[in-house]
Short mmCIF file of C-alpha atoms and ligand atoms in Angstrom, two decimals:
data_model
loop_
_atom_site.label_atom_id
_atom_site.label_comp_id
_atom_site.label_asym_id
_atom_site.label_seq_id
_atom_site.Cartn_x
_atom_site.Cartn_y
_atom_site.Cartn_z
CA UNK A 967 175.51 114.14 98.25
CA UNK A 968 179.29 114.78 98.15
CA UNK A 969 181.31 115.43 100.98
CA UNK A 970 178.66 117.18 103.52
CA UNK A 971 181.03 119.72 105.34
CA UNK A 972 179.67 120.99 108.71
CA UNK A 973 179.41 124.58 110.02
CA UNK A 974 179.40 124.84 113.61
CA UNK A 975 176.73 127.21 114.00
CA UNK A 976 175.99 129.19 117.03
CA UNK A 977 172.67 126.94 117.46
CA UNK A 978 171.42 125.04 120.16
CA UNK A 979 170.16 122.13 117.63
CA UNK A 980 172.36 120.31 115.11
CA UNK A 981 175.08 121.52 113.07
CA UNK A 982 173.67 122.69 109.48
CA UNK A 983 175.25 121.47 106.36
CA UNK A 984 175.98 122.66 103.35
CA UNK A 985 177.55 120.45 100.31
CA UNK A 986 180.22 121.50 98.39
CA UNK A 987 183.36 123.56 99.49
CA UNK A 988 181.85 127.36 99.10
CA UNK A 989 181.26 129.61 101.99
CA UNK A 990 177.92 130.23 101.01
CA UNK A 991 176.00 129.77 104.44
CA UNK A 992 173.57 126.80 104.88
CA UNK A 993 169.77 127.47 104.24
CA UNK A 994 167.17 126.55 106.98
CA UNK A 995 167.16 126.88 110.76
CA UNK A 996 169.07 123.77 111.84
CA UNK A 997 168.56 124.87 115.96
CA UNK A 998 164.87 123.45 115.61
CA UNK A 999 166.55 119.99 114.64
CA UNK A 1000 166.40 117.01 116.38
CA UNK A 1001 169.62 114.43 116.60
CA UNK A 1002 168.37 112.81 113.70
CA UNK A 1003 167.80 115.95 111.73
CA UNK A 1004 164.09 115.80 111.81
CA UNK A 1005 162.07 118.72 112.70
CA UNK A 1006 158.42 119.33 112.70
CA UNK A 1007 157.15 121.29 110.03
CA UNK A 1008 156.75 125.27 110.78
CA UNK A 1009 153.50 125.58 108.99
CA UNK A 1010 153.13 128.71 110.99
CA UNK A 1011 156.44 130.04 108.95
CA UNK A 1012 154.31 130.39 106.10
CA UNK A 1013 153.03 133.54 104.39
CA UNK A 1014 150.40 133.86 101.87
CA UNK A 1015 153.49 134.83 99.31
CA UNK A 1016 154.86 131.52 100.20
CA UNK A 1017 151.18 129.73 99.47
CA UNK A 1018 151.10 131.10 96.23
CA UNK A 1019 154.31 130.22 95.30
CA UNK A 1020 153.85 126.70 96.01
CA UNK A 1021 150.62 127.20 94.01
CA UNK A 1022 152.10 128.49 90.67
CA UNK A 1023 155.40 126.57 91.26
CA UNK A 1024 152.30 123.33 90.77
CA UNK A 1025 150.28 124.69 88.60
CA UNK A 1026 152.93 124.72 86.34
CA UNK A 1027 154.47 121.73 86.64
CA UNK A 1028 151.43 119.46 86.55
CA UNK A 1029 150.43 120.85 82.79
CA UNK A 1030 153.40 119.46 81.78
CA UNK A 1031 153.03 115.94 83.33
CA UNK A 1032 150.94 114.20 80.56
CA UNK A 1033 153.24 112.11 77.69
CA UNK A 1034 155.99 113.35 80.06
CA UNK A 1035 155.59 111.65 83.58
CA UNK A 1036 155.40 107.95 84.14
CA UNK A 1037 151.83 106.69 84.71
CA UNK A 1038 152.97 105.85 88.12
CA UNK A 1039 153.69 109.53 88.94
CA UNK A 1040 150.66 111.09 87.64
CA UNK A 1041 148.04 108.74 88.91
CA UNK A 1042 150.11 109.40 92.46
CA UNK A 1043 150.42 113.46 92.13
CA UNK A 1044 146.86 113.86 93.46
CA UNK A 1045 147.57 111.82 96.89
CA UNK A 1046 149.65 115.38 98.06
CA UNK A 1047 146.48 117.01 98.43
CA UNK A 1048 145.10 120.49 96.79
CA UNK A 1049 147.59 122.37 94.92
CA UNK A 1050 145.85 125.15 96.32
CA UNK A 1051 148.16 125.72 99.71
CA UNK A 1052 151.55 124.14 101.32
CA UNK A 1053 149.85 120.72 102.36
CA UNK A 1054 150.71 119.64 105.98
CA UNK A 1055 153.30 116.94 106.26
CA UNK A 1056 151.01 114.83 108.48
CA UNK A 1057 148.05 114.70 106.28
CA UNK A 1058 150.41 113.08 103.43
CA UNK A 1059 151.96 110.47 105.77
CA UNK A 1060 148.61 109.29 107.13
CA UNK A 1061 147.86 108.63 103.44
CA UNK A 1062 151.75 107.00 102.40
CA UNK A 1063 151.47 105.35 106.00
CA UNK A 1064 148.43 103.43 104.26
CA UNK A 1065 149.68 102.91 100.86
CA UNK A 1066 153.03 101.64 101.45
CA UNK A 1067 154.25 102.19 105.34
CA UNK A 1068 156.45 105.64 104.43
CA UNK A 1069 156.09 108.46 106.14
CA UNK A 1070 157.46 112.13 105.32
CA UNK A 1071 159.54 113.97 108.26
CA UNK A 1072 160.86 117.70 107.91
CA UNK A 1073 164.17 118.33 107.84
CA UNK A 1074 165.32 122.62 107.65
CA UNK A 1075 167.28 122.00 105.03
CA UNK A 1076 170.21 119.25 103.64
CA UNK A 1077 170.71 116.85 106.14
CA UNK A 1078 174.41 114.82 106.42
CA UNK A 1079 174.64 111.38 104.00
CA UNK A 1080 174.53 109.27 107.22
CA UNK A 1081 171.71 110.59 108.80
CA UNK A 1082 169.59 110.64 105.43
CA UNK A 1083 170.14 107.07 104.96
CA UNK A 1084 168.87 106.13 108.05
CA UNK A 1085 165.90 107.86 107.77
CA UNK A 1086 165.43 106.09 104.66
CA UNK A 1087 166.34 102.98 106.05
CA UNK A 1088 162.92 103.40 108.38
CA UNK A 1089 160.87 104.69 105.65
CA UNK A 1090 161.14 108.45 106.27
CA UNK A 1091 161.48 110.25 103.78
CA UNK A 1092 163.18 114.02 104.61
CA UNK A 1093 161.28 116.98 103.16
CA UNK A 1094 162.56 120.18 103.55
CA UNK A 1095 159.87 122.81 105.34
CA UNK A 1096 161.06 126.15 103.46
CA UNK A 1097 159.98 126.95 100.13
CA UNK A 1098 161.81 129.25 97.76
CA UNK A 1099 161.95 133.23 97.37
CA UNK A 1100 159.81 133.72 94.52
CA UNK A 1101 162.62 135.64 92.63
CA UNK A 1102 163.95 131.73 93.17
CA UNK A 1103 160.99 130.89 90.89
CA UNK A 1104 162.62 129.07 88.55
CA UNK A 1105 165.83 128.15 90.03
CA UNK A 1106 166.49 127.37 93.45
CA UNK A 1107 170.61 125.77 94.72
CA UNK A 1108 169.50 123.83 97.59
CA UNK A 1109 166.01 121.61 97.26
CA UNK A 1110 163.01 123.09 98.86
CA UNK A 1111 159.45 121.94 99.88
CA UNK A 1112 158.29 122.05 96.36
CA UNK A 1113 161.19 119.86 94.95
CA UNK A 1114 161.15 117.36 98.23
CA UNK A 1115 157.44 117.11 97.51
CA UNK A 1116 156.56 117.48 94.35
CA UNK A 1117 159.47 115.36 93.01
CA UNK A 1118 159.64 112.93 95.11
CA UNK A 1119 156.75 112.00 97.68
CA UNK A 1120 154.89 110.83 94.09
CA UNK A 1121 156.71 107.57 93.77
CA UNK A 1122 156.85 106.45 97.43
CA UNK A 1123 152.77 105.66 96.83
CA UNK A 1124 154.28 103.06 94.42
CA UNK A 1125 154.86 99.59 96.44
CA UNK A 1126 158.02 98.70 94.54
CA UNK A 1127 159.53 101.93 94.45
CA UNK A 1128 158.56 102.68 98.06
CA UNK A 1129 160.63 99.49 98.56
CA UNK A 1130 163.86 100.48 96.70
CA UNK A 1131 164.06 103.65 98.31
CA UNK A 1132 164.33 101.72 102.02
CA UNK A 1133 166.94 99.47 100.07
CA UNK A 1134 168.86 102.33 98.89
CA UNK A 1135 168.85 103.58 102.90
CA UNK A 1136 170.02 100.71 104.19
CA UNK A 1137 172.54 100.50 101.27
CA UNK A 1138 173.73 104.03 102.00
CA UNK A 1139 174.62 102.88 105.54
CA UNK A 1140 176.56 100.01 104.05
CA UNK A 1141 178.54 102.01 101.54
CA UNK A 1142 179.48 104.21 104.06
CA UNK A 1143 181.42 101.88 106.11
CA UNK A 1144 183.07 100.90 102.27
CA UNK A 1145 183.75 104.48 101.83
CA UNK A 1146 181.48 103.87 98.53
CA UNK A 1147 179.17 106.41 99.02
CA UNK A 1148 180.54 108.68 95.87
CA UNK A 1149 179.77 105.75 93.41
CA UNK A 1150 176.41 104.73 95.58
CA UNK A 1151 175.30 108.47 95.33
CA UNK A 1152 175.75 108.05 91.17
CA UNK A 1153 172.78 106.01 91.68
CA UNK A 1154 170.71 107.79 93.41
CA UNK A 1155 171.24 110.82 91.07
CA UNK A 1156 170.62 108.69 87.71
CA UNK A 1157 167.50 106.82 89.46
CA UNK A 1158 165.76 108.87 92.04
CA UNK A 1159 166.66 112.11 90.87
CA UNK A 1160 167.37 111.89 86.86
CA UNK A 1161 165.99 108.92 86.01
CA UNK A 1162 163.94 107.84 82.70
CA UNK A 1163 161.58 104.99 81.90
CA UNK A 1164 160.64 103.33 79.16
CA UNK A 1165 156.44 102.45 79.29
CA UNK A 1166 154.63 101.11 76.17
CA UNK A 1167 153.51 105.10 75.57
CA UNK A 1168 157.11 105.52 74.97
CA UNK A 1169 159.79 107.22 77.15
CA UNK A 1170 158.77 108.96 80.61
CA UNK A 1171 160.28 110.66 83.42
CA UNK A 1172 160.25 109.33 86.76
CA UNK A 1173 163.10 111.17 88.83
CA UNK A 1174 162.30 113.68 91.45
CA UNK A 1175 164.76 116.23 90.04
CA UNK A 1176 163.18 116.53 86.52
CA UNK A 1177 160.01 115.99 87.60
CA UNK A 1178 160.18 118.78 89.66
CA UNK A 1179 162.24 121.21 87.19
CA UNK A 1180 160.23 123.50 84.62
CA UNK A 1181 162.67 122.73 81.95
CA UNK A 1182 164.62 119.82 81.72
CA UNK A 1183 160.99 117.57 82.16
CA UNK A 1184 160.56 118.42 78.54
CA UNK A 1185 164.08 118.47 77.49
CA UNK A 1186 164.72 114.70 79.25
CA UNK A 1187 162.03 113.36 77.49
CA UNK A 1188 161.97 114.37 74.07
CA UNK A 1189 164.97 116.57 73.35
CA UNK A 1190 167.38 114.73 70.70
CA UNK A 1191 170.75 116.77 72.77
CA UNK A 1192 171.46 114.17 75.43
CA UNK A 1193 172.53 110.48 75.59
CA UNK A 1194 169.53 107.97 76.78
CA UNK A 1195 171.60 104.86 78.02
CA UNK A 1196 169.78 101.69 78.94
CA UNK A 1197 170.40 100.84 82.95
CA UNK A 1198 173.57 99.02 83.24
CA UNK A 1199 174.60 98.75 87.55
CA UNK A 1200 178.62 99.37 86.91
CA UNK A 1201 178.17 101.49 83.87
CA UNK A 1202 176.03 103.68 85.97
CA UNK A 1203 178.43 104.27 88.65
CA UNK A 1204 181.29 104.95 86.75
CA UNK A 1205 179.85 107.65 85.05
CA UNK A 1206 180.16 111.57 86.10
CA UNK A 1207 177.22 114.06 86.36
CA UNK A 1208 176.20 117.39 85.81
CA UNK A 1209 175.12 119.27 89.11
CA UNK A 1210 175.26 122.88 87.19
CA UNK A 1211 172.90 122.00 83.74
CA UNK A 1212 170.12 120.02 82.64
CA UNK A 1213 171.97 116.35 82.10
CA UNK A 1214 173.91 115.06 79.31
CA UNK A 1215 172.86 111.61 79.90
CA UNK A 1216 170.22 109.51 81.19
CA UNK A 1217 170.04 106.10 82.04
CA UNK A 1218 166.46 104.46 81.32
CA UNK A 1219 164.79 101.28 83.31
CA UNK A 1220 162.00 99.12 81.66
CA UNK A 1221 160.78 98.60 84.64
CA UNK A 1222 160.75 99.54 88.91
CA UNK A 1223 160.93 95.96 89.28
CA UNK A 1224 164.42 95.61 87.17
CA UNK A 1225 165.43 98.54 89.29
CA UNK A 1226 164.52 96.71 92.38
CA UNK A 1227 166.01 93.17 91.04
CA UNK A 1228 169.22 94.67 89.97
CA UNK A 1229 170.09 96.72 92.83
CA UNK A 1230 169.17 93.82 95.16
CA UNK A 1231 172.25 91.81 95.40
CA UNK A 1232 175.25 92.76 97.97
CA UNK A 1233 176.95 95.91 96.60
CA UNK A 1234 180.83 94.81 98.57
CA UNK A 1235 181.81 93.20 95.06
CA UNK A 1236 180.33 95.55 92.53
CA UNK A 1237 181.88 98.26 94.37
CA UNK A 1238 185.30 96.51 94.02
CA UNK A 1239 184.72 95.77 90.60
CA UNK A 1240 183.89 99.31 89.74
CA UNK A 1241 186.92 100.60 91.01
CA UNK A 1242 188.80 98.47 89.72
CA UNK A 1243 187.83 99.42 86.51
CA UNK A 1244 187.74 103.08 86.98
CA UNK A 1245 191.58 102.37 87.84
CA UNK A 1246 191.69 100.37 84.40
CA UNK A 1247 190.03 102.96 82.02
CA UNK A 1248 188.85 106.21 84.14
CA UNK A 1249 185.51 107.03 84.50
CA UNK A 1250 182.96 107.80 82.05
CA UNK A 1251 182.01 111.42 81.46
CA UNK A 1252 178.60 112.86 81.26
CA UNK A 1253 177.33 112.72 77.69
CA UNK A 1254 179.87 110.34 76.81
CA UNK A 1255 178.68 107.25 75.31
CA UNK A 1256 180.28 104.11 74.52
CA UNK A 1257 181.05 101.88 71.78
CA UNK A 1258 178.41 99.58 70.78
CA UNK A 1259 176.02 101.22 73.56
CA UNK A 1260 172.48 101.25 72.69
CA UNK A 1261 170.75 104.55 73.05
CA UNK A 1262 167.14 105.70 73.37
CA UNK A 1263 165.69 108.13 71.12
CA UNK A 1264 163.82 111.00 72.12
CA UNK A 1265 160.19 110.17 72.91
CA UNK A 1266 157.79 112.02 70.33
CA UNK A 1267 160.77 113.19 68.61
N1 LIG B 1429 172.04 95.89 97.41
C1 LIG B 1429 172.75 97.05 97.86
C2 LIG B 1429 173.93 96.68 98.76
O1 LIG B 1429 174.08 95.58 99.17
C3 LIG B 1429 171.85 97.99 98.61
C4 LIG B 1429 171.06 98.86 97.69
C5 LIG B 1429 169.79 98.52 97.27
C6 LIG B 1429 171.61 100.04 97.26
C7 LIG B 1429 169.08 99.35 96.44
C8 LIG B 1429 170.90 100.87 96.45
C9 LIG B 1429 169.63 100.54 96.03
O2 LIG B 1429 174.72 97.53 99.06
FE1 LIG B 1430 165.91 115.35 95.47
#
């Protein structure tokens, strides 16, 4: 989510984007994209080979959901249809439209910060079409249909978390008029993406990017390597991630409600304050943990 540099492509849609400063070019066919990034889904794009993919890519992930994935997930997983093909985008929104008033839109690929906030903002929720190469099997750089799915269409069945999610939109759009959106995107990363929960069963996973990963699920969870930090708004954002390895911290919620309740109030001052204090004493480091901080154990361990 840092620093989206565009590529002028030789399209007649929207420029892609690709993160990061490499020259690698930008996955996905960003000509088929609307102003707003959207795109409809290419179902006719799929092979057979990509069908099966998406099949074993499930398969394998939903074995490993039980004493691993919050309730909340697991009773949700079902609601994206048979695990059989690449379900159409449609069929799942008519079903979120119900639950909670979300939708899912495709995007071909990673979409700029502004225009992914303001889809969340409405209540869409960006899923990329492609899926990977299967020699991508167990790695892929850029998120595909199985991560955008799989990882994160889950939780937007669940009313509070459907509601952060539009909060964190419109907050995007806020932070980027403060030029906040490095220390909002810390956040998102150790919430939506990386974040743990702790249930009466013990600790579970609930972000889209471990959910959605064939190791670190496991490893999050019940692995005694990294630090498991209780949510704490400005510790969170001063603290640096991995993007390259499975995380060396995690910062764990009792609740989507405290989520909610602590990320409601205006973000102007907390931003200020976290600066300030990043000025004061730097930021934290991944796997760093500080003194008198109360840590998590493994679950199971
Ligand atoms: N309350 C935040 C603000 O005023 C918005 C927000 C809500 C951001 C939820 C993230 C998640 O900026
Ligand atoms: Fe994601």
């Amino acid at each position: 989510m840092k620093g989206p540099d565009f590529h002028d492509g030789v399209n007649k849609g929207v420029a892609p984007v690709t993160y990061g400063t490499g020259d690698r070019p930008p996955r996905g066919d960003y000509s088929r994209a609307r102003s707003d990034y959207t795109c409809a889904q290419d179902f006719a794009q799929y092979t057979e080979a990509d069908h099966a993919t998406y099949r074993r890519l499930y398969e394998r992930q939903l074995q490993q959901l039980p004493g691993l994935a919050c309730e909340e997930f697991i009773n949700a997983v079902q609601q994206l249809g048979t695990p059989e093909r690449i379900p159409r985008f449609d069929d799942i929104s008519e079903r979120l439209m119900r639950a909670t008033g979300w939708q899912i839109v495709g995007v071909p690929g990673l979409i700029p910060e502004e225009a992914f906030f303001a889809l969340l903002a409405e209540r869409r929720f960006p899923v990329t079409d492609w899926i990977r190469r299967p020699e991508e099997f167990d790695y892929v750089v850029e998120p595909d249909i199985f991560h955008d799915l799989f990882g994160h269409v889950p939780l937007l069945f669940n009313p509070v978390f459907a509601d952060y999610m539009q909060a964190y939109g419109a907050g995007g759009m806020k932070a980027s008029r403060l030029d906040a959106c490095e220390l909002l995107a810390r956040l998102y990363w150790y919430t939506v993406e990386f974040g743990l929960i702790r249930t009466p069963q013990g600790l579970r996973a609930y972000g889209a990017g471990i959910l959605s990963s064939a190791g670190e699920l496991r490893y999050s969870v019940t692995s005694p390597e990294p630090q498991r930090v209780g949510f704490d708004l400005q510790r969170l954002m001063r603290s640096r991630y991995r993007i390259d390895t499975f995380q060396a911290s995690y910062f764990v919620i009792d609740s989507f409600q405290q989520l909610f309740d602590a990320t409601a109030p205006d973000f102007t001052p907390v931003y200020a304050q976290v600066r300030e204090r990043i000025a004061r004493e730097g930021e934290i480091e991944a796997g760093h943990v500080l003194a008198g901080e109360r840590l998590y154990a493994a679950a199971g361990a």
